């Protein structure tokens, strides 16, 4: 039996302009070859239920200018322990190709079953050829046929800590038809993420006047058009219904937290909160761009702005996935034809964001805390030599004269954990897009009454992204070469840091 699965689709990737210069014809050909080896040989799951991040790591590194030797090192490190594409029983490590043909009339019959991943990869490769890449993405994730009954392909797409969405995001961003088939196959074998949670659920609340829960629990009608993600997050914090499950259990698995948290009342409340983020059926590109701008800022704040003043910085593992998925939302929205599918995607993303806020103990963003972080991060102990041939005073006033991003990249590109690189890439893109936004101009920082949506929100500006990037490298380590570098790799926080009790132990 062959141990690989050729798809018959081209392995080429294309992106008009990479985020950071550094790619070469050799590194591009290498990435394409390694992606093909991973795709044809490896399953999307491995171990006790982990996701295969190899393609993510390769493309993130390539996009940020990694040289060929580093790209090869990433592959050589991460290929170990992955499961065969034909894995039939992951816990028992059974490898057996399934003698099954999946077709357009039967494709919904085997959803959620990992052993059919290779069969779905074959099926969706055929469908990408038949329909075209972007139409296949839209049809098999957002169409009525893909969501009728218990198919729930949209809910599967945002399941698994958003990994199918992330896989599709790479496919769209790097113009890879075969990765679209790969992402659809991954979506098909995921469980649906809490189907009742989303606004289109058959159990959904009325789409009538939006309601605002004030601090004293009173409800008052308010226009949906007033709400931004920051104001919706404020309502999430004010809502008694969204109070996290008590008592706090430091050892609870995410599955146990989900079971305890997703009561009918909380599920209904998340639907209601999601519907406050109103998107017209005739949304313009400018309106869609505003939505993604809001998402970038909120994702950065949930990633690096939910710690406690005076305490060691922590970065939540699951809220990190909210950040790393955000970078793909503009392209994923742009690849869809029509506001109906675009609206469904944005609502799906917000529902999952609010769900993870609940599951992590409803951590509160602290705008003043994140703005207290340096906007010129560099390793402690790094010595700056005199620069007589340079303009200005970069050696004595580095915060004023040195761009911090090249240093951050030098320490994150060789990081072992793919998530570290993926997080920095999102923050880098966020800074490219929104770094020039001044204080007071961040969407939703001030509500229609002129009040801050969160304490200190008026101070927020486009430097949020570089400040968050500094927190990332301080937590995960300045692992690159040079003075102040060479640190050991750090770790993500899994304590569910929104609960006060998660902070009881000393740093």
GROMACS .gro file of C-alpha atoms in nm:
model
  507
    1UNK     CA    1   0.000   0.000   0.000
    2UNK     CA    2   0.132   0.345  -0.091
    3UNK     CA    3   0.205   0.561   0.213
    4UNK     CA    4   0.142   0.893   0.039
    5UNK     CA    5  -0.162   1.053  -0.122
    6UNK     CA    6  -0.091   1.256  -0.437
    7UNK     CA    7  -0.372   1.506  -0.500
    8UNK     CA    8  -0.305   1.586  -0.864
    9UNK     CA    9  -0.326   1.960  -0.791
   10UNK     CA   10  -0.026   2.190  -0.844
   11UNK     CA   11   0.200   2.244  -0.544
   12UNK     CA   12   0.285   2.604  -0.631
   13UNK     CA   13   0.225   2.893  -0.394
   14UNK     CA   14   0.198   3.261  -0.483
   15UNK     CA   15   0.167   3.582  -0.287
   16UNK     CA   16   0.210   3.916  -0.462
   17UNK     CA   17   0.425   4.066  -0.186
   18UNK     CA   18   0.565   3.880   0.112
   19UNK     CA   19   0.539   4.049   0.450
   20UNK     CA   20   0.918   4.069   0.498
   21UNK     CA   21   1.185   4.051   0.229
   22UNK     CA   22   1.422   3.754   0.236
   23UNK     CA   23   1.269   3.489   0.012
   24UNK     CA   24   1.458   3.350  -0.285
   25UNK     CA   25   1.376   3.121  -0.574
   26UNK     CA   26   1.543   2.843  -0.375
   27UNK     CA   27   1.345   2.903  -0.056
   28UNK     CA   28   1.019   2.922  -0.251
   29UNK     CA   29   1.087   2.592  -0.429
   30UNK     CA   30   1.189   2.435  -0.099
   31UNK     CA   31   0.873   2.547   0.079
   32UNK     CA   32   0.657   2.415  -0.205
   33UNK     CA   33   0.831   2.077  -0.192
   34UNK     CA   34   0.811   2.047   0.187
   35UNK     CA   35   0.445   2.149   0.190
   36UNK     CA   36   0.373   1.879  -0.066
   37UNK     CA   37   0.557   1.616   0.138
   38UNK     CA   38   0.362   1.711   0.449
   39UNK     CA   39   0.028   1.720   0.267
   40UNK     CA   40   0.073   1.385   0.092
   41UNK     CA   41   0.219   1.202   0.393
   42UNK     CA   42   0.071   1.343   0.713
   43UNK     CA   43  -0.269   1.359   0.882
   44UNK     CA   44  -0.405   1.688   1.020
   45UNK     CA   45  -0.411   1.535   1.373
   46UNK     CA   46  -0.140   1.364   1.573
   47UNK     CA   47  -0.073   1.249   1.929
   48UNK     CA   48  -0.356   1.290   2.179
   49UNK     CA   49  -0.544   1.531   1.952
   50UNK     CA   50  -0.291   1.795   1.856
   51UNK     CA   51  -0.306   1.971   1.522
   52UNK     CA   52  -0.035   1.936   1.261
   53UNK     CA   53   0.114   2.287   1.239
   54UNK     CA   54   0.395   2.206   0.999
   55UNK     CA   55   0.247   2.386   0.698
   56UNK     CA   56   0.162   2.687   0.916
   57UNK     CA   57   0.516   2.710   1.049
   58UNK     CA   58   0.675   2.675   0.706
   59UNK     CA   59   0.461   2.945   0.546
   60UNK     CA   60   0.484   3.188   0.838
   61UNK     CA   61   0.863   3.157   0.835
   62UNK     CA   62   0.880   3.193   0.457
   63UNK     CA   63   0.656   3.502   0.469
   64UNK     CA   64   0.880   3.664   0.731
   65UNK     CA   65   1.199   3.612   0.532
   66UNK     CA   66   1.342   3.289   0.673
   67UNK     CA   67   1.637   3.156   0.472
   68UNK     CA   68   1.627   2.809   0.321
   69UNK     CA   69   1.838   2.645   0.592
   70UNK     CA   70   1.599   2.762   0.864
   71UNK     CA   71   1.298   2.646   0.662
   72UNK     CA   72   1.455   2.302   0.627
   73UNK     CA   73   1.534   2.296   1.000
   74UNK     CA   74   1.168   2.367   1.079
   75UNK     CA   75   1.061   2.073   0.866
   76UNK     CA   76   1.323   1.837   1.009
   77UNK     CA   77   1.220   1.926   1.365
   78UNK     CA   78   0.843   1.908   1.325
   79UNK     CA   79   0.805   1.606   1.097
   80UNK     CA   80   0.878   1.371   1.385
   81UNK     CA   81   0.575   1.229   1.562
   82UNK     CA   82   0.323   1.321   1.293
   83UNK     CA   83   0.065   1.062   1.191
   84UNK     CA   84   0.026   0.897   0.854
   85UNK     CA   85  -0.233   1.053   0.626
   86UNK     CA   86  -0.405   0.712   0.636
   87UNK     CA   87  -0.431   0.693   1.017
   88UNK     CA   88  -0.747   0.498   1.099
   89UNK     CA   89  -0.721   0.489   1.478
   90UNK     CA   90  -0.507   0.764   1.628
   91UNK     CA   91  -0.500   0.641   1.992
   92UNK     CA   92  -0.387   0.295   1.879
   93UNK     CA   93  -0.169   0.429   1.597
   94UNK     CA   94  -0.343   0.209   1.342
   95UNK     CA   95  -0.267   0.296   0.980
   96UNK     CA   96  -0.512   0.159   0.725
   97UNK     CA   97  -0.633   0.316   0.403
   98UNK     CA   98  -1.013   0.329   0.397
   99UNK     CA   99  -1.168   0.162   0.094
  100UNK     CA  100  -1.435   0.426   0.050
  101UNK     CA  101  -1.528   0.665  -0.228
  102UNK     CA  102  -1.672   0.997  -0.113
  103UNK     CA  103  -1.883   1.175  -0.373
  104UNK     CA  104  -2.109   1.478  -0.402
  105UNK     CA  105  -2.408   1.271  -0.287
  106UNK     CA  106  -2.236   1.111   0.013
  107UNK     CA  107  -1.984   1.363   0.140
  108UNK     CA  108  -2.192   1.460   0.445
  109UNK     CA  109  -2.219   1.096   0.563
  110UNK     CA  110  -1.873   1.073   0.717
  111UNK     CA  111  -1.823   1.415   0.875
  112UNK     CA  112  -1.636   1.429   1.203
  113UNK     CA  113  -1.455   1.099   1.144
  114UNK     CA  114  -1.077   1.136   1.140
  115UNK     CA  115  -1.012   0.808   0.960
  116UNK     CA  116  -1.167   0.950   0.643
  117UNK     CA  117  -0.931   1.248   0.624
  118UNK     CA  118  -0.748   1.108   0.319
  119UNK     CA  119  -1.078   1.025   0.150
  120UNK     CA  120  -1.197   1.381   0.206
  121UNK     CA  121  -0.869   1.517   0.073
  122UNK     CA  122  -0.925   1.322  -0.249
  123UNK     CA  123  -1.287   1.435  -0.272
  124UNK     CA  124  -1.217   1.804  -0.212
  125UNK     CA  125  -0.924   1.797  -0.454
  126UNK     CA  126  -1.171   1.686  -0.720
  127UNK     CA  127  -1.417   1.955  -0.614
  128UNK     CA  128  -1.153   2.229  -0.629
  129UNK     CA  129  -1.081   2.120  -0.987
  130UNK     CA  130  -1.453   2.111  -1.071
  131UNK     CA  131  -1.574   2.431  -0.902
  132UNK     CA  132  -1.258   2.637  -0.877
  133UNK     CA  133  -1.071   2.707  -0.551
  134UNK     CA  134  -1.262   3.002  -0.404
  135UNK     CA  135  -1.609   2.877  -0.509
  136UNK     CA  136  -1.524   2.542  -0.348
  137UNK     CA  137  -1.428   2.721  -0.026
  138UNK     CA  138  -1.750   2.922  -0.023
  139UNK     CA  139  -1.979   2.633  -0.118
  140UNK     CA  140  -1.841   2.376   0.124
  141UNK     CA  141  -1.818   2.606   0.426
  142UNK     CA  142  -2.104   2.855   0.394
  143UNK     CA  143  -2.371   2.723   0.157
  144UNK     CA  144  -2.704   2.589   0.277
  145UNK     CA  145  -2.613   2.244   0.142
  146UNK     CA  146  -2.300   2.241   0.358
  147UNK     CA  147  -2.492   2.328   0.673
  148UNK     CA  148  -2.822   2.147   0.637
  149UNK     CA  149  -2.918   1.901   0.909
  150UNK     CA  150  -2.614   1.823   1.119
  151UNK     CA  151  -2.353   1.893   0.852
  152UNK     CA  152  -2.256   2.216   1.034
  153UNK     CA  153  -1.958   2.291   0.810
  154UNK     CA  154  -1.935   2.653   0.928
  155UNK     CA  155  -1.925   2.536   1.289
  156UNK     CA  156  -1.658   2.279   1.198
  157UNK     CA  157  -1.461   2.549   1.017
  158UNK     CA  158  -1.421   2.748   1.341
  159UNK     CA  159  -1.381   2.440   1.560
  160UNK     CA  160  -1.059   2.298   1.699
  161UNK     CA  161  -0.930   2.635   1.824
  162UNK     CA  162  -0.993   2.776   1.475
  163UNK     CA  163  -0.736   2.551   1.305
  164UNK     CA  164  -0.944   2.472   0.993
  165UNK     CA  165  -0.998   2.846   0.943
  166UNK     CA  166  -0.624   2.905   0.987
  167UNK     CA  167  -0.545   2.634   0.731
  168UNK     CA  168  -0.785   2.793   0.482
  169UNK     CA  169  -0.635   3.132   0.559
  170UNK     CA  170  -0.291   3.016   0.452
  171UNK     CA  171  -0.444   2.860   0.139
  172UNK     CA  172  -0.611   3.185   0.033
  173UNK     CA  173  -0.319   3.410   0.130
  174UNK     CA  174  -0.063   3.201  -0.058
  175UNK     CA  175  -0.282   3.121  -0.357
  176UNK     CA  176  -0.265   2.744  -0.310
  177UNK     CA  177  -0.551   2.549  -0.468
  178UNK     CA  178  -0.440   2.223  -0.309
  179UNK     CA  179  -0.427   2.380   0.038
  180UNK     CA  180  -0.792   2.479  -0.008
  181UNK     CA  181  -0.871   2.110  -0.056
  182UNK     CA  182  -0.655   2.032   0.246
  183UNK     CA  183  -0.837   2.290   0.460
  184UNK     CA  184  -1.178   2.157   0.355
  185UNK     CA  185  -1.070   1.802   0.442
  186UNK     CA  186  -0.951   1.924   0.781
  187UNK     CA  187  -1.282   2.104   0.834
  188UNK     CA  188  -1.479   1.791   0.746
  189UNK     CA  189  -1.312   1.572   1.010
  190UNK     CA  190  -1.345   1.825   1.292
  191UNK     CA  191  -1.629   1.827   1.540
  192UNK     CA  192  -1.875   2.112   1.504
  193UNK     CA  193  -1.807   2.383   1.761
  194UNK     CA  194  -2.119   2.413   1.981
  195UNK     CA  195  -2.377   2.455   1.701
  196UNK     CA  196  -2.633   2.634   1.919
  197UNK     CA  197  -2.387   2.915   1.984
  198UNK     CA  198  -2.423   3.093   1.651
  199UNK     CA  199  -2.682   3.351   1.539
  200UNK     CA  200  -2.814   3.127   1.260
  201UNK     CA  201  -2.893   2.847   1.506
  202UNK     CA  202  -3.255   2.729   1.492
  203UNK     CA  203  -3.268   2.813   1.862
  204UNK     CA  204  -3.152   3.169   1.797
  205UNK     CA  205  -3.305   3.463   1.979
  206UNK     CA  206  -3.517   3.717   1.791
  207UNK     CA  207  -3.325   3.949   1.562
  208UNK     CA  208  -3.514   4.243   1.705
  209UNK     CA  209  -3.383   4.553   1.883
  210UNK     CA  210  -3.043   4.497   2.035
  211UNK     CA  211  -3.023   4.525   2.412
  212UNK     CA  212  -2.763   4.681   2.633
  213UNK     CA  213  -2.697   4.536   2.977
  214UNK     CA  214  -2.592   4.818   3.202
  215UNK     CA  215  -2.375   4.779   3.510
  216UNK     CA  216  -2.679   4.739   3.735
  217UNK     CA  217  -2.829   4.466   3.519
  218UNK     CA  218  -3.103   4.680   3.363
  219UNK     CA  219  -3.168   4.635   2.992
  220UNK     CA  220  -3.227   4.922   2.753
  221UNK     CA  221  -3.282   4.917   2.378
  222UNK     CA  222  -2.991   5.043   2.171
  223UNK     CA  223  -2.910   5.056   1.804
  224UNK     CA  224  -2.697   4.774   1.669
  225UNK     CA  225  -2.508   5.027   1.459
  226UNK     CA  226  -2.356   5.175   1.774
  227UNK     CA  227  -2.173   4.859   1.869
  228UNK     CA  228  -1.810   4.786   1.800
  229UNK     CA  229  -1.614   4.487   1.924
  230UNK     CA  230  -1.484   4.692   2.215
  231UNK     CA  231  -1.836   4.789   2.320
  232UNK     CA  232  -1.952   4.428   2.281
  233UNK     CA  233  -1.663   4.318   2.500
  234UNK     CA  234  -1.777   4.575   2.757
  235UNK     CA  235  -2.126   4.420   2.749
  236UNK     CA  236  -1.968   4.078   2.792
  237UNK     CA  237  -1.799   4.196   3.110
  238UNK     CA  238  -2.117   4.358   3.240
  239UNK     CA  239  -2.342   4.061   3.173
  240UNK     CA  240  -2.430   3.858   3.481
  241UNK     CA  241  -2.513   3.568   3.251
  242UNK     CA  242  -2.152   3.558   3.128
  243UNK     CA  243  -2.012   3.514   3.479
  244UNK     CA  244  -1.759   3.229   3.454
  245UNK     CA  245  -1.827   2.891   3.609
  246UNK     CA  246  -1.735   2.862   3.976
  247UNK     CA  247  -1.552   2.720   4.160
  248UNK     CA  248  -1.233   2.758   3.959
  249UNK     CA  249  -1.065   2.430   3.875
  250UNK     CA  250  -0.699   2.481   3.780
  251UNK     CA  251  -0.672   2.133   3.630
  252UNK     CA  252  -0.987   2.130   3.417
  253UNK     CA  253  -0.942   2.032   3.053
  254UNK     CA  254  -1.091   2.259   2.788
  255UNK     CA  255  -1.356   1.996   2.713
  256UNK     CA  256  -1.468   2.003   3.077
  257UNK     CA  257  -1.475   2.383   3.078
  258UNK     CA  258  -1.689   2.378   2.763
  259UNK     CA  259  -1.937   2.134   2.914
  260UNK     CA  260  -1.973   2.344   3.228
  261UNK     CA  261  -1.978   2.684   3.056
  262UNK     CA  262  -2.217   2.631   2.766
  263UNK     CA  263  -2.545   2.636   2.953
  264UNK     CA  264  -2.855   2.734   2.753
  265UNK     CA  265  -2.850   3.081   2.909
  266UNK     CA  266  -2.486   3.147   2.824
  267UNK     CA  267  -2.524   3.008   2.473
  268UNK     CA  268  -2.821   3.238   2.414
  269UNK     CA  269  -2.628   3.532   2.557
  270UNK     CA  270  -2.333   3.474   2.323
  271UNK     CA  271  -2.576   3.469   2.030
  272UNK     CA  272  -2.727   3.796   2.147
  273UNK     CA  273  -2.389   3.961   2.194
  274UNK     CA  274  -2.272   3.844   1.853
  275UNK     CA  275  -2.577   3.994   1.683
  276UNK     CA  276  -2.489   4.335   1.827
  277UNK     CA  277  -2.202   4.346   1.577
  278UNK     CA  278  -2.433   4.445   1.298
  279UNK     CA  279  -2.335   4.383   0.938
  280UNK     CA  280  -2.565   4.503   0.662
  281UNK     CA  281  -2.667   4.273   0.379
  282UNK     CA  282  -2.527   4.546   0.156
  283UNK     CA  283  -2.198   4.597   0.340
  284UNK     CA  284  -1.938   4.791   0.146
  285UNK     CA  285  -1.568   4.700   0.134
  286UNK     CA  286  -1.503   4.996   0.364
  287UNK     CA  287  -1.750   4.862   0.622
  288UNK     CA  288  -1.592   4.517   0.605
  289UNK     CA  289  -1.250   4.676   0.652
  290UNK     CA  290  -1.378   4.847   0.967
  291UNK     CA  291  -1.488   4.512   1.108
  292UNK     CA  292  -1.149   4.354   1.050
  293UNK     CA  293  -0.974   4.656   1.201
  294UNK     CA  294  -1.180   4.613   1.517
  295UNK     CA  295  -1.094   4.245   1.525
  296UNK     CA  296  -0.719   4.310   1.499
  297UNK     CA  297  -0.723   4.546   1.797
  298UNK     CA  298  -0.941   4.326   2.016
  299UNK     CA  299  -0.734   4.018   1.933
  300UNK     CA  300  -0.414   4.199   2.033
  301UNK     CA  301  -0.573   4.321   2.356
  302UNK     CA  302  -0.702   3.976   2.450
  303UNK     CA  303  -0.360   3.833   2.370
  304UNK     CA  304  -0.133   4.069   2.564
  305UNK     CA  305  -0.360   4.302   2.761
  306UNK     CA  306  -0.535   4.070   3.008
  307UNK     CA  307  -0.261   4.032   3.266
  308UNK     CA  308  -0.244   4.185   3.612
  309UNK     CA  309  -0.045   4.500   3.699
  310UNK     CA  310   0.269   4.421   3.893
  311UNK     CA  311   0.261   4.053   3.799
  312UNK     CA  312   0.470   3.851   3.558
  313UNK     CA  313   0.332   3.865   3.205
  314UNK     CA  314   0.121   3.572   3.086
  315UNK     CA  315  -0.014   3.487   2.742
  316UNK     CA  316  -0.314   3.256   2.728
  317UNK     CA  317  -0.273   2.962   2.489
  318UNK     CA  318  -0.628   2.972   2.355
  319UNK     CA  319  -0.661   3.349   2.326
  320UNK     CA  320  -0.336   3.331   2.131
  321UNK     CA  321  -0.529   3.132   1.867
  322UNK     CA  322  -0.779   3.417   1.843
  323UNK     CA  323  -0.482   3.636   1.751
  324UNK     CA  324  -0.318   3.398   1.504
  325UNK     CA  325  -0.645   3.341   1.319
  326UNK     CA  326  -0.723   3.713   1.292
  327UNK     CA  327  -0.453   3.780   1.032
  328UNK     CA  328  -0.647   3.567   0.782
  329UNK     CA  329  -0.990   3.723   0.824
  330UNK     CA  330  -0.947   4.001   0.565
  331UNK     CA  331  -0.847   3.753   0.293
  332UNK     CA  332  -1.108   3.497   0.396
  333UNK     CA  333  -1.380   3.762   0.380
  334UNK     CA  334  -1.248   3.899   0.052
  335UNK     CA  335  -1.253   3.556  -0.111
  336UNK     CA  336  -1.628   3.523  -0.053
  337UNK     CA  337  -1.885   3.635  -0.308
  338UNK     CA  338  -2.172   3.820  -0.141
  339UNK     CA  339  -2.249   3.971   0.197
  340UNK     CA  340  -2.444   3.668   0.324
  341UNK     CA  341  -2.137   3.446   0.343
  342UNK     CA  342  -1.919   3.734   0.463
  343UNK     CA  343  -2.162   3.809   0.744
  344UNK     CA  344  -2.172   3.442   0.843
  345UNK     CA  345  -1.793   3.424   0.860
  346UNK     CA  346  -1.760   3.736   1.076
  347UNK     CA  347  -2.039   3.624   1.308
  348UNK     CA  348  -1.880   3.279   1.338
  349UNK     CA  349  -1.547   3.432   1.434
  350UNK     CA  350  -1.700   3.665   1.693
  351UNK     CA  351  -1.908   3.386   1.848
  352UNK     CA  352  -1.593   3.180   1.897
  353UNK     CA  353  -1.400   3.477   2.036
  354UNK     CA  354  -1.671   3.537   2.296
  355UNK     CA  355  -1.684   3.165   2.373
  356UNK     CA  356  -1.311   3.157   2.445
  357UNK     CA  357  -1.336   3.469   2.659
  358UNK     CA  358  -1.591   3.280   2.868
  359UNK     CA  359  -1.389   2.957   2.871
  360UNK     CA  360  -1.077   3.138   2.990
  361UNK     CA  361  -1.259   3.289   3.287
  362UNK     CA  362  -1.366   3.616   3.122
  363UNK     CA  363  -1.025   3.789   3.141
  364UNK     CA  364  -1.063   4.166   3.131
  365UNK     CA  365  -0.860   4.375   2.893
  366UNK     CA  366  -0.649   4.637   3.067
  367UNK     CA  367  -0.578   4.917   2.821
  368UNK     CA  368  -0.354   5.100   3.065
  369UNK     CA  369  -0.149   4.786   3.124
  370UNK     CA  370  -0.076   4.715   2.759
  371UNK     CA  371   0.004   5.082   2.693
  372UNK     CA  372   0.254   5.069   2.981
  373UNK     CA  373   0.461   4.812   2.791
  374UNK     CA  374   0.752   4.952   2.594
  375UNK     CA  375   0.701   5.039   2.230
  376UNK     CA  376   1.074   4.973   2.171
  377UNK     CA  377   1.127   4.618   2.299
  378UNK     CA  378   1.477   4.471   2.296
  379UNK     CA  379   1.662   4.209   2.500
  380UNK     CA  380   1.781   4.299   2.847
  381UNK     CA  381   2.156   4.339   2.856
  382UNK     CA  382   2.196   4.416   2.488
  383UNK     CA  383   2.492   4.651   2.453
  384UNK     CA  384   2.480   4.922   2.189
  385UNK     CA  385   2.816   5.020   2.042
  386UNK     CA  386   2.903   5.381   1.952
  387UNK     CA  387   2.786   5.482   1.605
  388UNK     CA  388   2.998   5.778   1.489
  389UNK     CA  389   2.897   5.724   1.127
  390UNK     CA  390   2.522   5.725   1.193
  391UNK     CA  391   2.272   6.006   1.214
  392UNK     CA  392   2.117   6.090   1.548
  393UNK     CA  393   2.192   5.911   1.875
  394UNK     CA  394   2.095   5.544   1.826
  395UNK     CA  395   2.353   5.421   2.079
  396UNK     CA  396   2.241   5.646   2.364
  397UNK     CA  397   1.873   5.686   2.278
  398UNK     CA  398   1.773   5.355   2.114
  399UNK     CA  399   1.405   5.397   2.198
  400UNK     CA  400   1.399   5.709   1.983
  401UNK     CA  401   1.620   5.599   1.694
  402UNK     CA  402   1.592   5.220   1.645
  403UNK     CA  403   1.309   5.031   1.477
  404UNK     CA  404   1.232   4.738   1.712
  405UNK     CA  405   1.083   4.503   1.452
  406UNK     CA  406   1.409   4.370   1.298
  407UNK     CA  407   1.529   4.270   1.646
  408UNK     CA  408   1.197   4.104   1.726
  409UNK     CA  409   1.209   3.911   1.399
  410UNK     CA  410   1.565   3.794   1.465
  411UNK     CA  411   1.456   3.634   1.791
  412UNK     CA  412   1.124   3.492   1.676
  413UNK     CA  413   1.217   3.342   1.338
  414UNK     CA  414   1.427   3.065   1.503
  415UNK     CA  415   1.170   2.997   1.778
  416UNK     CA  416   1.079   2.629   1.806
  417UNK     CA  417   0.709   2.682   1.875
  418UNK     CA  418   0.517   2.761   1.555
  419UNK     CA  419   0.267   2.964   1.756
  420UNK     CA  420   0.533   3.216   1.855
  421UNK     CA  421   0.613   3.295   1.493
  422UNK     CA  422   0.246   3.296   1.392
  423UNK     CA  423   0.161   3.539   1.673
  424UNK     CA  424   0.441   3.776   1.577
  425UNK     CA  425   0.337   3.766   1.212
  426UNK     CA  426  -0.016   3.875   1.304
  427UNK     CA  427   0.115   4.158   1.520
  428UNK     CA  428   0.357   4.264   1.245
  429UNK     CA  429   0.073   4.279   0.992
  430UNK     CA  430  -0.142   4.463   1.246
  431UNK     CA  431   0.132   4.723   1.283
  432UNK     CA  432   0.161   4.753   0.905
  433UNK     CA  433  -0.211   4.813   0.869
  434UNK     CA  434  -0.294   5.016   1.177
  435UNK     CA  435   0.032   5.135   1.334
  436UNK     CA  436  -0.033   5.499   1.244
  437UNK     CA  437  -0.372   5.522   1.420
  438UNK     CA  438  -0.340   5.790   1.691
  439UNK     CA  439  -0.470   5.781   2.046
  440UNK     CA  440  -0.844   5.837   2.058
  441UNK     CA  441  -0.901   5.708   1.704
  442UNK     CA  442  -0.913   5.334   1.770
  443UNK     CA  443  -1.259   5.215   1.665
  444UNK     CA  444  -1.478   5.159   1.969
  445UNK     CA  445  -1.241   5.309   2.224
  446UNK     CA  446  -1.508   5.573   2.287
  447UNK     CA  447  -1.880   5.502   2.256
  448UNK     CA  448  -2.153   5.720   2.105
  449UNK     CA  449  -2.190   5.902   2.437
  450UNK     CA  450  -1.824   5.998   2.438
  451UNK     CA  451  -1.741   5.756   2.720
  452UNK     CA  452  -1.450   5.515   2.719
  453UNK     CA  453  -1.564   5.160   2.657
  454UNK     CA  454  -1.283   5.041   2.884
  455UNK     CA  455  -1.069   5.228   3.134
  456UNK     CA  456  -0.779   5.387   2.951
  457UNK     CA  457  -0.917   5.310   2.605
  458UNK     CA  458  -0.863   5.668   2.489
  459UNK     CA  459  -0.489   5.605   2.521
  460UNK     CA  460  -0.492   5.310   2.281
  461UNK     CA  461  -0.317   5.372   1.952
  462UNK     CA  462  -0.145   5.178   1.676
  463UNK     CA  463   0.153   5.101   1.899
  464UNK     CA  464  -0.058   4.830   2.065
  465UNK     CA  465   0.085   4.579   1.818
  466UNK     CA  466   0.453   4.639   1.887
  467UNK     CA  467   0.385   4.656   2.261
  468UNK     CA  468   0.210   4.317   2.238
  469UNK     CA  469   0.500   4.183   2.031
  470UNK     CA  470   0.739   4.282   2.308
  471UNK     CA  471   0.526   4.093   2.559
  472UNK     CA  472   0.531   3.791   2.329
  473UNK     CA  473   0.910   3.776   2.313
  474UNK     CA  474   0.956   3.851   2.683
  475UNK     CA  475   0.730   3.555   2.766
  476UNK     CA  476   0.843   3.312   2.496
  477UNK     CA  477   1.210   3.410   2.513
  478UNK     CA  478   1.471   3.611   2.329
  479UNK     CA  479   1.599   3.289   2.176
  480UNK     CA  480   1.799   3.436   1.887
  481UNK     CA  481   2.172   3.510   1.876
  482UNK     CA  482   2.346   3.820   2.005
  483UNK     CA  483   2.373   4.000   2.337
  484UNK     CA  484   2.070   3.946   2.554
  485UNK     CA  485   1.962   3.654   2.336
  486UNK     CA  486   2.011   3.282   2.365
  487UNK     CA  487   1.738   3.248   2.626
  488UNK     CA  488   1.548   2.928   2.689
  489UNK     CA  489   1.208   2.896   2.528
  490UNK     CA  490   0.919   3.021   2.739
  491UNK     CA  491   0.570   2.874   2.767
  492UNK     CA  492   0.207   2.966   2.711
  493UNK     CA  493  -0.030   3.009   3.002
  494UNK     CA  494  -0.296   2.740   3.041
  495UNK     CA  495  -0.429   2.843   3.383
  496UNK     CA  496  -0.742   3.011   3.239
  497UNK     CA  497  -0.616   3.344   3.365
  498UNK     CA  498  -0.951   3.522   3.378
  499UNK     CA  499  -1.032   3.365   3.715
  500UNK     CA  500  -0.886   3.556   4.011
  501UNK     CA  501  -0.782   3.224   4.164
  502UNK     CA  502  -0.555   3.160   3.867
  503UNK     CA  503  -0.330   3.433   4.008
  504UNK     CA  504  -0.314   3.304   4.366
  505UNK     CA  505   0.029   3.146   4.328
  506UNK     CA  506   0.328   3.378   4.337
  507UNK     CA  507   0.524   3.442   4.017
   0.00000   0.00000   0.00000
